[in-house]
Structure formats: structure tokens, C-alpha cells
Short mmCIF file of C-alpha atoms in Angstrom, two decimals:
data_model
loop_
_atom_site.label_atom_id
_atom_site.label_comp_id
_atom_site.label_asym_id
_atom_site.label_seq_id
_atom_site.Cartn_x
_atom_site.Cartn_y
_atom_site.Cartn_z
CA MET A 77 245.90 -50.88 16.02
CA GLU A 78 247.57 -53.68 14.02
CA LEU A 79 246.78 -57.32 15.01
CA ASP A 80 248.59 -60.48 14.03
CA ALA A 81 246.74 -63.34 12.44
CA SER A 82 246.51 -65.37 15.66
CA THR A 83 244.78 -62.59 17.66
CA ARG A 84 242.46 -61.31 14.87
CA SER A 85 238.78 -62.28 15.35
CA PRO A 86 237.43 -64.80 12.80
CA ALA A 87 235.53 -63.39 9.87
CA ARG A 88 231.76 -63.52 10.26
CA PRO A 89 229.04 -63.00 7.70
CA CYS A 90 227.25 -59.68 7.67
CA ARG A 91 223.81 -60.21 9.27
CA ASP A 92 221.99 -57.06 8.39
CA PRO A 93 221.25 -57.89 4.70
CA ARG A 94 220.13 -61.34 5.58
CA ILE A 95 217.79 -60.11 8.25
CA ASP A 96 216.48 -57.46 5.93
CA SER A 97 215.80 -59.98 3.09
CA PHE A 98 213.96 -62.29 5.53
CA LEU A 99 211.72 -59.58 6.84
CA ALA A 100 210.93 -58.43 3.29
CA SER A 101 209.71 -61.89 2.47
CA LEU A 102 207.10 -61.86 5.26
CA SER A 103 203.56 -60.68 4.74
CA PRO A 104 201.99 -57.93 6.92
CA TRP A 105 200.06 -60.56 8.90
CA GLU A 106 203.24 -62.57 9.50
CA LEU A 107 205.07 -59.46 10.68
CA LEU A 108 202.19 -58.71 13.18
CA ARG A 109 202.30 -62.31 14.41
CA LEU A 110 206.08 -62.12 14.82
CA ARG A 111 205.82 -58.87 16.79
CA GLU A 112 203.14 -60.29 19.14
CA ASP A 113 205.18 -63.44 19.77
CA LEU A 114 208.21 -61.37 20.65
CA ARG A 115 206.20 -59.12 23.03
CA SER A 116 204.60 -62.18 24.74
CA HIS A 117 208.08 -63.89 25.00
CA ASN A 118 206.82 -66.91 22.98
CA ILE A 119 209.99 -66.58 20.92
CA LYS A 120 213.19 -67.08 22.95
CA ILE A 121 216.21 -65.25 21.63
CA THR A 122 219.40 -67.24 22.35
CA GLY A 123 223.04 -66.85 21.45
CA LEU A 124 223.47 -63.15 22.38
CA ALA A 125 227.03 -61.88 21.94
CA ASP A 126 229.33 -62.43 24.97
CA LEU A 127 232.50 -60.45 25.79
CA SER A 128 234.47 -63.24 24.21
CA ASP A 129 232.65 -62.55 20.97
CA LEU A 130 233.93 -58.97 20.89
CA PRO A 131 236.92 -58.18 18.68
CA SER A 132 240.22 -57.39 20.36
CA GLU A 133 239.87 -53.74 19.24
CA ILE A 134 236.77 -53.27 21.33
CA VAL A 135 238.21 -55.06 24.43
CA SER A 136 241.31 -52.90 24.15
CA MET A 137 239.17 -49.79 24.06
CA ILE A 138 237.37 -50.99 27.21
CA ALA A 139 240.74 -51.74 28.97
CA VAL A 140 242.03 -48.17 28.73
CA LYS A 141 238.89 -46.85 30.37
CA LEU A 142 239.43 -48.99 33.48
CA GLU A 143 241.93 -49.03 36.36
CA LEU A 144 244.39 -51.84 36.64
CA ASP A 145 242.47 -53.37 39.54
CA ASP A 146 239.31 -53.49 37.32
CA VAL A 147 241.17 -55.23 34.55
CA LEU A 148 242.53 -57.82 36.94
CA CYS A 149 239.03 -58.44 38.25
CA CYS A 150 237.68 -58.93 34.73
CA ARG A 151 240.38 -61.58 34.08
CA MET A 152 239.11 -63.64 37.03
CA VAL A 153 235.41 -63.72 36.10
CA SER A 154 235.52 -66.85 34.05
CA ARG A 155 237.74 -68.87 31.79
CA SER A 156 236.21 -67.30 28.65
CA TRP A 157 236.75 -63.82 30.07
CA HIS A 158 240.28 -64.64 31.04
CA ALA A 159 240.95 -65.86 27.52
CA THR A 160 239.51 -62.62 26.14
CA TRP A 161 241.55 -60.34 28.44
CA THR A 162 244.78 -62.23 27.74
CA ARG A 163 244.68 -62.10 23.94
CA GLY A 164 247.91 -60.88 22.34
CA ALA A 165 246.52 -57.49 21.16
CA VAL A 166 244.73 -56.81 24.47
CA THR A 167 247.86 -57.74 26.42
CA SER A 168 249.94 -55.26 24.33
CA THR A 169 247.41 -52.52 24.94
CA ILE A 170 247.39 -53.12 28.70
CA CYS A 171 251.21 -52.99 28.63
CA HIS A 172 251.32 -49.69 26.71
CA TYR A 173 248.69 -48.05 28.82
CA PHE A 174 249.48 -49.17 32.40
CA PHE A 175 253.21 -49.84 31.97
CA PRO A 176 254.43 -47.47 29.19
CA GLY A 177 257.89 -48.25 28.00
CA LEU A 178 257.88 -51.89 29.20
CA LEU A 179 257.75 -53.47 25.76
CA GLU A 180 260.08 -50.90 24.19
CA LYS A 181 262.74 -51.51 26.92
CA ALA A 182 262.40 -55.27 26.51
CA GLU A 183 263.07 -54.87 22.77
CA ILE A 184 266.16 -52.76 23.48
CA ASP A 185 267.47 -55.25 26.08
CA GLN A 186 266.58 -58.15 23.78
CA ASP A 187 264.45 -59.70 26.47
CA ALA A 188 263.18 -63.10 25.19
CA ARG A 189 260.04 -62.99 27.40
CA SER A 190 256.65 -62.56 25.68
CA PRO A 191 254.48 -59.51 26.37
CA ALA A 192 252.17 -61.69 28.46
CA GLU A 193 255.20 -62.79 30.65
CA LEU A 194 256.38 -59.21 30.95
CA LEU A 195 252.91 -58.02 31.90
CA GLN A 196 252.49 -60.81 34.46
CA SER A 197 255.80 -59.86 36.14
CA CYS A 198 254.63 -56.24 36.45
CA ILE A 199 251.23 -57.34 37.78
CA ASP A 200 252.90 -59.60 40.36
CA SER A 201 255.03 -56.70 41.58
CA TYR A 202 252.08 -54.35 41.70
CA LEU A 203 249.98 -56.73 43.75
CA TRP A 204 252.93 -57.52 46.03
CA HIS A 205 253.33 -53.79 46.84
CA LYS A 206 249.63 -52.93 46.99
CA ARG A 207 247.89 -55.90 48.63
CA GLY A 208 250.45 -58.24 49.97
CA ALA A 209 251.66 -58.09 53.52
CA TYR A 210 255.06 -56.53 53.98
CA PRO A 211 257.45 -59.44 54.71
CA GLU A 212 259.60 -57.57 57.22
CA SER A 213 259.91 -54.09 58.55
CA SER A 214 262.05 -52.25 61.04
CA PHE A 215 261.78 -48.88 62.73
CA ILE A 216 265.20 -47.44 63.50
CA GLU A 217 265.69 -44.30 65.61
CA TRP A 218 268.55 -42.01 64.83
CA THR A 219 269.66 -42.33 68.47
CA THR A 220 270.17 -46.05 68.18
CA LYS A 221 273.82 -46.98 68.89
CA PRO A 222 275.56 -48.35 67.11
CA PHE A 223 272.74 -48.73 64.66
CA ALA A 224 272.32 -52.49 65.33
CA ASN A 225 275.74 -53.33 63.98
CA PRO A 226 277.76 -55.21 66.64
CA SER A 227 280.92 -55.20 64.51
CA LEU A 228 281.42 -51.52 65.35
CA SER A 229 282.76 -50.60 68.73
CA GLN A 230 281.46 -47.78 70.83
CA ASP A 231 284.75 -45.92 70.39
CA ASP A 232 284.60 -46.19 66.58
CA GLU A 233 284.78 -42.86 64.78
CA LEU A 234 281.75 -43.83 62.80
CA ASN A 235 279.61 -44.29 65.88
CA LYS A 236 280.63 -40.88 67.14
CA GLU A 237 279.37 -39.43 63.93
CA LEU A 238 276.11 -41.40 64.22
CA SER A 239 275.46 -40.11 67.77
CA ARG A 240 275.88 -36.48 66.91
CA PRO A 241 272.94 -34.14 66.59
CA LYS A 242 271.98 -33.66 62.92
CA PRO A 243 271.25 -30.04 62.22
CA PHE A 244 271.96 -30.52 58.56
CA PHE A 245 269.59 -33.52 58.31
CA LYS A 246 268.51 -33.94 54.70
CA PRO A 247 268.05 -37.58 53.77
CA PHE A 248 268.23 -39.19 50.36
CA TYR A 249 267.50 -42.68 49.08
CA ALA A 250 268.64 -44.67 46.03
CA GLY A 251 268.94 -48.35 45.31
CA GLY A 252 268.50 -49.66 48.83
CA MET A 253 270.87 -47.10 50.39
CA LEU A 254 270.13 -44.07 52.66
CA ALA A 255 272.49 -41.04 52.86
CA TRP A 256 272.31 -38.09 55.27
CA GLN A 257 274.73 -35.34 56.31
CA VAL A 258 276.12 -35.15 59.84
CA ASP A 259 278.31 -32.07 59.69
CA LEU A 260 279.71 -29.57 57.17
CA VAL A 261 282.20 -31.99 55.64
CA SER A 262 280.80 -35.49 56.33
CA ALA A 263 277.89 -37.71 55.41
CA ILE A 264 276.93 -41.30 56.12
CA VAL A 265 275.67 -43.91 53.65
CA TYR A 266 273.60 -46.74 55.21
CA ASP A 267 273.04 -49.91 53.20
CA ILE A 268 269.59 -51.32 54.17
CA ARG A 269 270.43 -54.73 52.62
CA THR A 270 273.65 -55.36 54.64
CA HIS A 271 273.29 -52.99 57.62
CA GLN A 272 276.70 -51.61 56.81
CA HIS A 273 277.64 -47.87 57.23
CA HIS A 274 280.05 -45.95 55.11
CA LEU A 275 281.44 -42.61 56.25
CA CYS A 276 282.03 -40.10 53.54
CA SER A 277 284.35 -37.41 54.98
CA PHE A 278 286.24 -34.65 53.16
CA ALA A 279 288.09 -33.60 56.38
CA ALA A 280 291.25 -35.58 55.50
CA TYR A 281 291.57 -33.83 52.10
CA GLY A 282 292.39 -30.36 53.40
CA ILE A 283 289.15 -28.66 52.28
CA ASP A 284 287.88 -27.70 55.71
CA SER A 285 287.43 -24.13 54.48
CA TRP A 286 284.42 -25.32 52.44
CA CYS A 287 280.84 -25.75 53.73
CA LEU A 288 279.22 -28.77 52.04
CA GLU A 289 275.55 -29.49 51.64
CA LEU A 290 274.26 -32.88 50.42
CA GLN A 291 272.08 -32.32 47.27
CA GLY A 292 271.48 -35.79 45.80
CA MET A 293 272.66 -39.35 45.48
CA SER A 294 272.59 -42.50 43.39
CA SER A 295 273.79 -46.00 44.19
CA ASN A 296 277.27 -44.82 43.08
CA LEU A 297 277.60 -41.16 43.89
CA LEU A 298 276.93 -38.54 46.60
CA VAL A 299 276.63 -34.98 45.32
CA PHE A 300 277.36 -31.94 47.48
CA SER A 301 277.24 -28.19 46.82
CA ALA A 302 280.09 -26.32 48.41
CA LYS A 303 280.74 -22.66 49.38
CA ARG A 304 283.69 -20.98 50.98
CA ARG A 305 283.34 -20.06 54.62
CA ALA A 306 284.76 -16.69 53.86
CA PHE A 307 282.06 -14.02 54.00
CA LEU A 308 282.87 -12.35 50.67
CA ASP A 309 283.66 -15.53 48.66
CA HIS A 310 280.56 -16.47 46.69
CA ARG A 311 282.16 -19.17 44.64
CA VAL A 312 280.03 -22.35 44.31
CA GLN A 313 281.45 -25.73 43.52
CA VAL A 314 280.07 -29.19 43.23
CA PHE A 315 281.83 -32.03 45.12
CA ILE A 316 281.09 -35.65 44.08
CA TRP A 317 282.01 -38.68 46.28
CA HIS A 318 282.12 -42.10 44.69
CA ILE A 319 280.70 -44.62 47.19
CA GLN A 320 282.54 -47.68 45.76
CA PHE A 321 285.83 -46.06 44.96
CA GLN A 322 285.92 -43.97 48.24
CA THR A 323 287.37 -40.99 46.30
CA TRP A 324 286.04 -37.64 45.08
CA GLU A 325 286.06 -35.16 42.24
CA ARG A 326 284.72 -31.65 41.92
CA PHE A 327 283.84 -29.03 39.30
CA PRO A 328 282.87 -25.29 39.53
CA LEU A 329 279.62 -23.77 38.42
CA PRO A 330 280.03 -21.45 35.52
CA ASP A 331 278.74 -18.30 37.28
CA THR A 332 279.73 -17.61 40.85
CA TRP A 333 276.43 -15.83 41.45
CA GLN A 334 274.31 -18.78 40.41
CA PRO A 335 273.49 -20.96 43.43
CA LEU A 336 272.39 -24.52 42.85
CA LYS A 337 268.69 -24.91 42.48
CA SER A 338 268.22 -28.61 41.95
CA CYS A 339 270.33 -31.68 41.41
CA PHE A 340 269.67 -34.86 39.36
CA VAL A 341 271.77 -38.08 39.69
CA GLU A 342 271.63 -41.29 37.69
CA GLY A 343 274.34 -43.96 38.05
CA GLU A 344 277.62 -42.05 37.59
CA GLN A 345 275.97 -39.07 35.89
CA VAL A 346 275.04 -35.70 37.50
CA ALA A 347 273.04 -32.75 36.20
CA ILE A 348 272.86 -29.40 38.00
CA VAL A 349 270.24 -26.65 37.49
CA THR A 350 271.34 -23.27 38.75
CA ASP A 351 269.13 -20.50 40.03
CA GLN A 352 269.36 -18.63 36.66
CA GLY A 353 268.39 -21.75 34.66
CA SER A 354 271.82 -22.94 33.51
CA ILE A 355 272.08 -26.68 33.07
CA ILE A 356 275.44 -28.36 33.84
CA ARG A 357 275.95 -32.04 33.01
CA TRP A 358 278.82 -34.10 34.37
CA SER A 359 279.81 -37.80 34.38
CA TRP A 360 282.41 -39.57 36.47
CA GLY A 361 285.76 -39.48 34.72
CA GLY A 362 284.51 -36.85 32.29
CA ARG A 363 284.21 -33.09 32.20
CA ALA A 364 281.35 -30.72 32.93
CA LEU A 365 279.29 -29.55 29.99
CA GLU A 366 276.79 -26.71 29.94
CA LEU A 367 273.72 -27.57 27.77
CA ASP A 368 273.05 -25.13 24.96
CA GLN A 369 269.72 -23.42 25.49
CA SER A 370 270.15 -20.73 22.86
CA ALA A 371 269.00 -22.98 19.93
CA SER A 372 265.64 -22.70 18.20
CA LEU A 373 264.51 -25.90 19.90
CA ASN A 374 264.71 -24.11 23.24
CA MET A 375 262.69 -21.05 22.30
CA ILE A 376 259.59 -20.31 24.40
CA PRO A 377 256.51 -21.13 22.31
CA GLU A 378 254.46 -18.17 21.21
CA GLY A 379 251.76 -17.18 23.64
CA TYR A 380 253.57 -18.91 26.58
CA GLU A 381 255.95 -17.83 29.33
CA THR A 382 258.09 -19.73 31.89
CA GLY A 383 256.43 -17.99 34.78
CA ILE A 384 257.35 -19.65 38.07
CA PHE A 385 258.41 -22.98 36.59
CA HIS A 386 262.03 -24.16 36.74
CA PRO A 387 263.28 -26.88 34.44
CA GLY A 388 264.05 -30.53 35.31
CA VAL A 389 266.47 -33.00 33.81
CA ILE A 390 266.15 -36.67 32.85
CA LEU A 391 269.48 -38.65 32.51
CA ASP A 392 269.27 -41.67 30.27
CA PRO A 393 270.67 -44.65 32.31
CA LYS A 394 271.70 -46.51 29.18
CA LYS A 395 273.07 -43.66 27.01
CA GLN A 396 275.42 -41.39 28.92
CA ARG A 397 275.54 -38.92 26.05
CA THR A 398 271.77 -38.46 26.03
CA THR A 399 269.99 -35.95 28.28
CA TYR A 400 266.37 -34.82 28.33
CA LEU A 401 265.53 -31.24 29.45
CA ALA A 402 261.97 -31.00 30.74
CA MET A 403 260.00 -27.77 31.13
CA VAL A 404 256.46 -26.60 31.65
CA TYR A 405 255.31 -23.33 30.12
CA GLN A 406 252.20 -21.49 31.12
CA SER A 407 250.02 -19.39 28.87
CA LYS A 408 250.25 -15.68 29.38
CA SER A 409 247.59 -14.49 31.80
CA LYS A 410 244.61 -12.51 30.58
CA VAL A 411 244.14 -9.32 32.54
CA ARG A 412 240.49 -8.45 33.19
CA ASP A 413 239.47 -5.50 35.31
CA GLY A 414 243.10 -5.00 36.33
CA TYR A 415 243.49 -8.61 37.73
CA ALA A 416 245.20 -11.64 36.19
CA ARG A 417 243.06 -14.76 36.09
CA TYR A 418 245.51 -17.47 37.16
CA GLY A 419 242.93 -20.24 36.96
CA GLU A 420 242.45 -19.78 33.22
CA ARG A 421 246.02 -20.66 32.22
CA VAL A 422 246.99 -23.44 29.85
CA TYR A 423 250.08 -25.52 30.54
CA LEU A 424 252.38 -26.81 27.88
CA MET A 425 254.95 -29.58 28.50
CA SER A 426 258.27 -29.43 26.69
CA VAL A 427 261.04 -32.04 26.51
CA VAL A 428 264.27 -31.37 24.52
CA ARG A 429 266.64 -34.24 23.83
CA TYR A 430 270.33 -33.52 23.96
CA GLU A 431 273.24 -35.49 22.49
CA ASP A 432 276.19 -34.29 24.63
CA GLU A 433 275.46 -30.54 24.90
CA VAL A 434 273.65 -30.06 21.58
CA PRO A 435 269.78 -30.22 21.27
CA THR A 436 268.53 -32.61 18.62
CA HIS A 437 264.76 -32.99 19.05
CA ARG A 438 261.83 -31.43 20.92
CA TRP A 439 258.41 -32.73 21.98
CA LEU A 440 255.52 -30.42 22.99
CA GLU A 441 252.09 -31.34 24.41
CA ILE A 442 249.41 -29.40 26.23
CA ILE A 443 248.40 -30.77 29.67
CA GLN A 444 244.71 -31.66 29.64
CA ARG A 445 242.78 -29.46 32.01
CA ASN A 446 241.08 -32.42 33.76
CA LEU A 447 244.59 -33.81 34.66
CA LEU A 448 245.67 -30.77 36.66
CA SER A 449 245.62 -31.01 40.45
CA THR A 450 242.98 -28.86 42.21
CA LEU A 451 245.43 -28.34 45.12
CA LYS A 452 246.95 -24.92 45.62
CA ILE A 453 250.62 -25.58 44.92
CA ALA A 454 251.93 -21.98 44.63
CA ALA A 455 250.87 -18.53 45.50
CA PRO A 456 250.63 -16.00 42.69
CA TYR A 457 253.54 -13.83 43.74
CA MET A 458 257.12 -13.40 42.65
CA ASN A 459 258.72 -15.42 45.47
CA SER A 460 256.93 -18.58 44.48
CA TYR A 461 258.51 -21.14 42.23
CA ILE A 462 257.75 -24.65 40.97
CA ALA A 463 260.73 -26.95 40.16
CA LEU A 464 260.23 -30.07 38.14
CA LEU A 465 261.81 -33.01 40.06
CA CYS A 466 261.42 -35.48 37.19
CA PRO A 467 261.62 -38.58 39.43
CA ARG A 468 261.85 -42.00 37.90
CA MET A 469 258.51 -43.75 38.17
CA SER A 470 259.43 -47.21 36.93
CA ALA A 471 262.32 -49.40 35.83
CA TYR A 472 261.19 -49.09 32.17
CA GLY A 473 261.99 -45.45 31.52
CA LEU A 474 259.01 -43.51 32.79
CA TYR A 475 259.74 -40.17 34.48
CA SER A 476 257.11 -37.88 36.05
CA ILE A 477 256.68 -34.40 34.70
CA GLY A 478 253.84 -33.57 37.08
CA THR A 479 255.71 -34.24 40.40
CA VAL A 480 257.02 -30.86 41.41
CA TRP A 481 258.66 -29.03 44.31
CA ALA A 482 256.35 -26.11 45.25
CA ASP A 483 255.62 -23.87 48.21
CA SER A 484 253.64 -26.63 49.92
CA GLY A 485 256.44 -29.25 49.39
CA VAL A 486 256.55 -32.11 46.97
CA VAL A 487 253.17 -32.32 45.27
CA GLU A 488 251.60 -33.87 42.13
CA PHE A 489 250.93 -30.84 39.91
CA ALA A 490 249.47 -33.13 37.12
CA THR A 491 249.30 -36.81 36.29
CA THR A 492 251.71 -36.56 33.36
CA ALA A 493 255.00 -38.20 32.54
CA PHE A 494 257.51 -38.77 29.73
CA SER A 495 258.81 -42.14 28.51
CA ILE A 496 262.36 -42.10 27.30
CA TYR A 497 261.96 -45.45 25.50
CA LYS A 498 258.67 -44.45 23.73
CA GLU A 499 259.95 -40.83 23.54
CA SER A 500 256.42 -39.52 24.08
CA PHE A 501 254.27 -37.94 26.83
CA ILE A 502 252.01 -39.97 28.95
CA GLN A 503 248.82 -38.39 30.44
CA ARG A 504 246.42 -40.23 32.70
CA PRO A 505 243.18 -39.31 34.54
CA ILE A 506 243.72 -37.81 37.95
CA ARG A 507 242.01 -39.88 40.63
CA TYR A 508 242.73 -39.85 44.38
CA ARG A 509 242.72 -42.80 46.71
CA ASP A 510 240.75 -42.41 49.92
CA PHE A 511 243.00 -41.46 52.78
CA PHE A 512 241.59 -44.23 54.96
CA ASP A 513 241.58 -46.92 52.34
CA ILE A 514 242.73 -50.00 54.27
CA GLU A 515 243.10 -52.12 51.16
CA SER A 516 245.96 -50.05 49.84
CA MET A 517 249.22 -50.87 51.53
CA GLN A 518 250.64 -47.64 50.19
CA SER A 519 247.94 -45.52 51.85
CA MET A 520 249.26 -42.96 54.31
CA ARG A 521 247.80 -44.78 57.30
CA LYS A 522 249.56 -48.04 56.44
CA ILE A 523 252.92 -46.41 55.61
CA LEU A 524 253.14 -44.68 58.99
CA HIS A 525 251.63 -47.59 60.97
CA ALA A 526 253.52 -48.43 64.19
CA THR A 527 256.05 -45.63 63.94
CA LYS A 528 254.72 -43.28 66.57
CA TRP A 529 253.99 -40.76 63.81
CA TYR A 530 250.63 -39.26 63.22
CA PRO A 531 249.92 -38.01 59.62
CA ASP A 532 248.42 -34.64 58.91
CA LEU A 533 245.03 -35.07 57.17
CA HIS A 534 245.71 -32.04 55.03
CA SER A 535 248.85 -33.50 53.45
CA ALA A 536 248.83 -33.95 49.65
CA PRO A 537 247.12 -37.30 48.87
CA LEU A 538 248.40 -39.95 46.52
CA THR A 539 246.82 -40.38 43.12
CA THR A 540 245.86 -43.85 42.06
CA TRP A 541 248.33 -43.58 39.15
CA SER A 542 251.25 -42.74 41.43
CA GLU A 543 250.35 -45.55 43.81
CA MET A 544 251.24 -47.89 40.95
CA HIS A 545 254.72 -46.51 40.93
CA PRO A 546 256.49 -46.77 44.38
CA MET A 547 259.55 -44.92 43.04
CA VAL A 548 257.70 -41.58 43.18
CA PRO A 549 258.85 -39.78 46.35
CA TYR A 550 256.38 -38.05 48.67
CA TYR A 551 256.69 -35.63 51.50
CA TYR A 552 254.11 -35.59 54.32
CA HIS A 553 253.70 -33.63 57.51
CA VAL A 554 253.63 -35.83 60.62
CA LYS A 555 253.01 -34.92 64.26
CA ALA A 556 256.08 -35.11 66.42
CA PRO A 557 255.66 -37.79 69.14
CA ASP A 558 256.72 -35.37 71.97
CA SER A 559 254.46 -32.48 70.91
CA ASN A 560 251.30 -31.65 72.79
CA ASP A 561 247.81 -31.76 71.34
CA TYR A 562 247.17 -28.10 72.06
CA LYS A 563 250.01 -26.85 69.91
CA PRO A 564 251.21 -29.86 67.84
CA GLU A 565 254.58 -29.72 66.14
CA TRP A 566 254.47 -30.88 62.51
CA LYS A 567 257.57 -32.17 60.84
CA ALA A 568 258.34 -33.42 57.31
CA CYS A 569 258.24 -37.08 56.57
CA ARG A 570 259.88 -38.20 53.31
CA ILE A 571 258.75 -41.46 51.64
CA TYR A 572 260.95 -43.20 49.09
CA GLY A 573 260.70 -46.58 47.44
CA ASP A 574 261.51 -48.94 44.66
CA ASP A 575 260.74 -52.57 43.85
CA ASP A 576 262.72 -53.88 46.79
CA PHE A 577 262.16 -51.41 49.60
CA ARG A 578 259.79 -48.81 50.96
CA VAL A 579 261.38 -46.24 53.30
CA SER A 580 259.64 -43.56 55.49
CA ILE A 581 261.99 -40.97 57.01
CA SER A 582 261.49 -38.34 59.59
CA ASN A 583 263.60 -36.48 62.16
CA THR A 584 262.82 -39.24 64.68
CA GLY A 585 264.02 -42.16 62.63
CA PHE A 586 263.15 -44.21 59.63
CA LYS A 587 260.98 -47.19 58.91
CA ALA A 588 262.00 -49.61 56.17
CA TRP A 589 259.93 -52.33 54.54
CA SER A 590 261.59 -55.16 52.63
CA PHE A 591 259.91 -56.82 49.63
CA ARG A 592 262.78 -59.27 49.20
CA ASP A 593 261.20 -62.01 51.37
CA GLY A 594 263.61 -61.91 54.25
CA GLN A 595 266.80 -61.86 52.19
CA THR A 596 268.07 -58.63 53.76
CA ALA A 597 269.54 -57.67 57.07
CA ILE A 598 266.20 -56.00 57.99
CA GLY A 599 264.50 -59.32 57.50
CA ARG A 600 266.90 -61.11 59.84
CA ARG A 601 267.00 -58.56 62.70
CA ARG A 602 264.52 -56.16 64.30
CA VAL A 603 266.08 -53.07 65.83
CA GLY A 604 264.87 -49.92 67.42
CA VAL A 605 261.27 -49.58 68.65
#
């Protein structure tokens, strides 16, 4: 680690030769007398080294062995400790370890703030989400009419859509907006900040013969997969609705027999992964491109196989021509006594960077065994699959590689990620927060508090690393309010978040917390239960 002159510890004389020369000058009787005085404590040793006497390299090594809460506690012990933990080199280490990509993004954005100021802003946000009381919250039921917006009349077409049953209910969240589908050709976008509803309907465009299904969203786009209602027509197309422009575009998938497996949306960019592994990239106003996966950079490493893993895509928010294709390979199983030992596999992360549709660079790194989840995420048979979701974890370019969609829902397969600004993998120790930890505002009990929902104790827990990043989505099973205790009915609860909001969604309704200190419509009005 390189240190600047202002943070480097002052040079000190080497003490060992001086002590040795002093002891060599003493007679045997003087050495015996010195030993006896030390044993009887007649000689008092003062001036032992304090934490502030340690060089920045040692303090930095200590910092990466702690959790962020421990580092913050160390900074508050005393003034000398605070000065030690806020040295320039130590601050940079804390930024790189707990907030990877923060300094690199600031350099790209030409942010004039110092590393200490950048770190303090991240710490303030972390403490605000974790320990601070939520300023305002509202629980809104789907049956609420007209969704606490008096400007809409009861006869309004939008209110009729809101009051319909929602058999296609599949909510999404992005940038303070919720979106869900209400019928085969319509969806609703709800702005949490303003309480405004926007109806996205394809019915007026003469495409009633298509069955649409909402697959993803950003603050700009809604993405639908579409199939013909004709029984023998298997063509699949992708319809994109622009929320601001109130218009739409579409493009076909390359193979009619390749249904859409997963969808990734960033700004005005869309990436589609088909069931056969084809990757289609599209941007608003542009054309669809299929990423080339036949190059040498995409070859499966020797000794590994794809197994049940499906790739994920990371779209660079600043460079529309840059795409990252993420994949996890598993080592080929060793067959002993006719049985494959699945617990002995080694997992290898791979990220390939594309410029347009051409691969240009590849990163490979083995997932450390102690970072793998002990949860059973997939059964060892052919119908199982694990799809990489690659959700954004932070505003400084960190994307999770370990958050996957598996048989049991969205789980954390491993505490691993990739930073697009550092262009390197990030691996952290896997630790779980206690389910009943009342100090953590992101614990399951706090998130579902006062919503009539009762969490399932067997749901996948949060790791302490993911708790630091509210953008990571989680799915839980909650007990339906009207189900009996003898045979409870469990339904999925989806939890989304970012720096401004925390949203919990179920079939009953959704609860939204605002971190904007009353500056939103939710902060001004309480609706629902």
C-alpha cells in the first residue's frame, strides 16, 4: 500500500540494537538485580505503544478484519483513536473494503470531495438506514380506491384498472416507482414521490392479439415479453414502453423457440437472456444486438461446466456500449461409488466485458469455499436451475454475483460481487444477522412491522454484507392475514430499496418507507391501514 508523506508514520530509531548493547554492558550480578526488580515490580515500565503509535499499514490491516459497525465504534473511543482511524491511508482502505468503487467513481465523475468526505456521506446513509427511525411510512392496500389520489374520479378509467383483480400480479421497483400488470395488455406505474399513477396500455395500438407479461423496469422503461394468442404461433417478441415519452417500441427474439429467461434493465438499456443462453442487448432508439459468445473469451474453462447456472448481465449506466456478461461455472463432479458428490464442487466466477457485441476482456476468480451459503438453493436434478440476477448493490458500480434465482426463490448463493469501476471481483465473509435483532432496522421483523404480515422463520436470512446495501432485492414468505393457524397460507413478499425508499410488496398491499425526511407524498399523507 502506498502512503503519501502526510500520512506516513514518522521515522523512529531501531531500538533492538540499543537494548542489546545496553544489556551487553551489564555484569551478571546487574542482570540478576534487574530481573528481580522487574519481577517485584520495583521498575515501572511506562510509555507502551498505543493504537495511535501503530503505522497506518497495521491499522488498515485491522480495519479489513472488522465489520463497519466495529470500525465506527473504534472511531468513537477517544480523540487519539479517532485521529488514528481517520488517517488518509486508513480512510482509503475503509472506502475500498466497505464501499468498493466509491473512490473510482468519484474520480470518473471528477468529484471534488476528499475520500474522508465521501466516506462520511456513505457512513451517514448507512446509519440512517440501519439505526435511524424511518421518517414516514404508509401501508397501502391494493383495494384502496382511488389510491389516495383525490384528483382522480371514481369513473376514471385508471381507477377501474386499479380496482380490478390482479391475476398477473408481478411487481417491480426502480427509482421510487412501482409497476405491476393488471391485464394482458396493460400495466400501472405508481410514483411513490408524487402519488401519481400512469397507465401503460397497448390496447389502443391494435395489438390485442398479443399476450404481454411484465418482465422488468427502470425509471425510464417497462419491458414486456409478448406471445401471440394463436395456439400454434410460438413467436416471442419484446415490447418496451417509455414512461416519460408515453410511446413504445418492440423487437423480436432471434429464435422463436427460445422463451425469455431473464431481463435486465438500466436507464434506457435492456438486456434479454433466452432459455438457450442467447444474450440480446437493446437500447432506446437503437437496434437489438446479439452478444457474440463464440469467441475464445467465452470458452468454458477446463475442468468446469455450466451445470444448472444461467448467465446474468450488467449494463454500464455511463457507457451504453459497454456490457458485462456474468457467469458461474461449477467444477465437474467426481463420481464415487456411482454417486456424484455435489458438496465437493468448486465454483468459478466469470465476467466478460463487451464493447457493442464484441468481447474484449475476461475476469476469472474462484469463489472461496467459506463464502458459499450453507442453504440448499437447488436440488440436484435436471429441472433445477440457478439464474444470476446481478442486482445493483450500490450507487458506485457494485453488482452482486451471489444473489441468484433458485428453486427456493431469491437467495444469496455467495457473498460475492463485481465492481464495474474497479473491474474486479469483491468477496466478503458470509455472516448472518440474527432474525430477531431489534437494532437492525432492516431485519425481517422491522421491515414487516405493522403490516398484518407474519414472516416465515425459515425464509432465507439477510447477510450482514447485504444489509449494508439496501438495493439488493429479497423475497420472503409471509403468512396471509386471512389464513388459519391450522393450515396457514404462505405468500411471497418482495422487498426492494435504494437510498431514498424501502418497499415491501405482497398480494395484500405494499408498505413504503421514505428516507427523504418528509419531502414525499408518503411523508405528507397516510393512507390505507
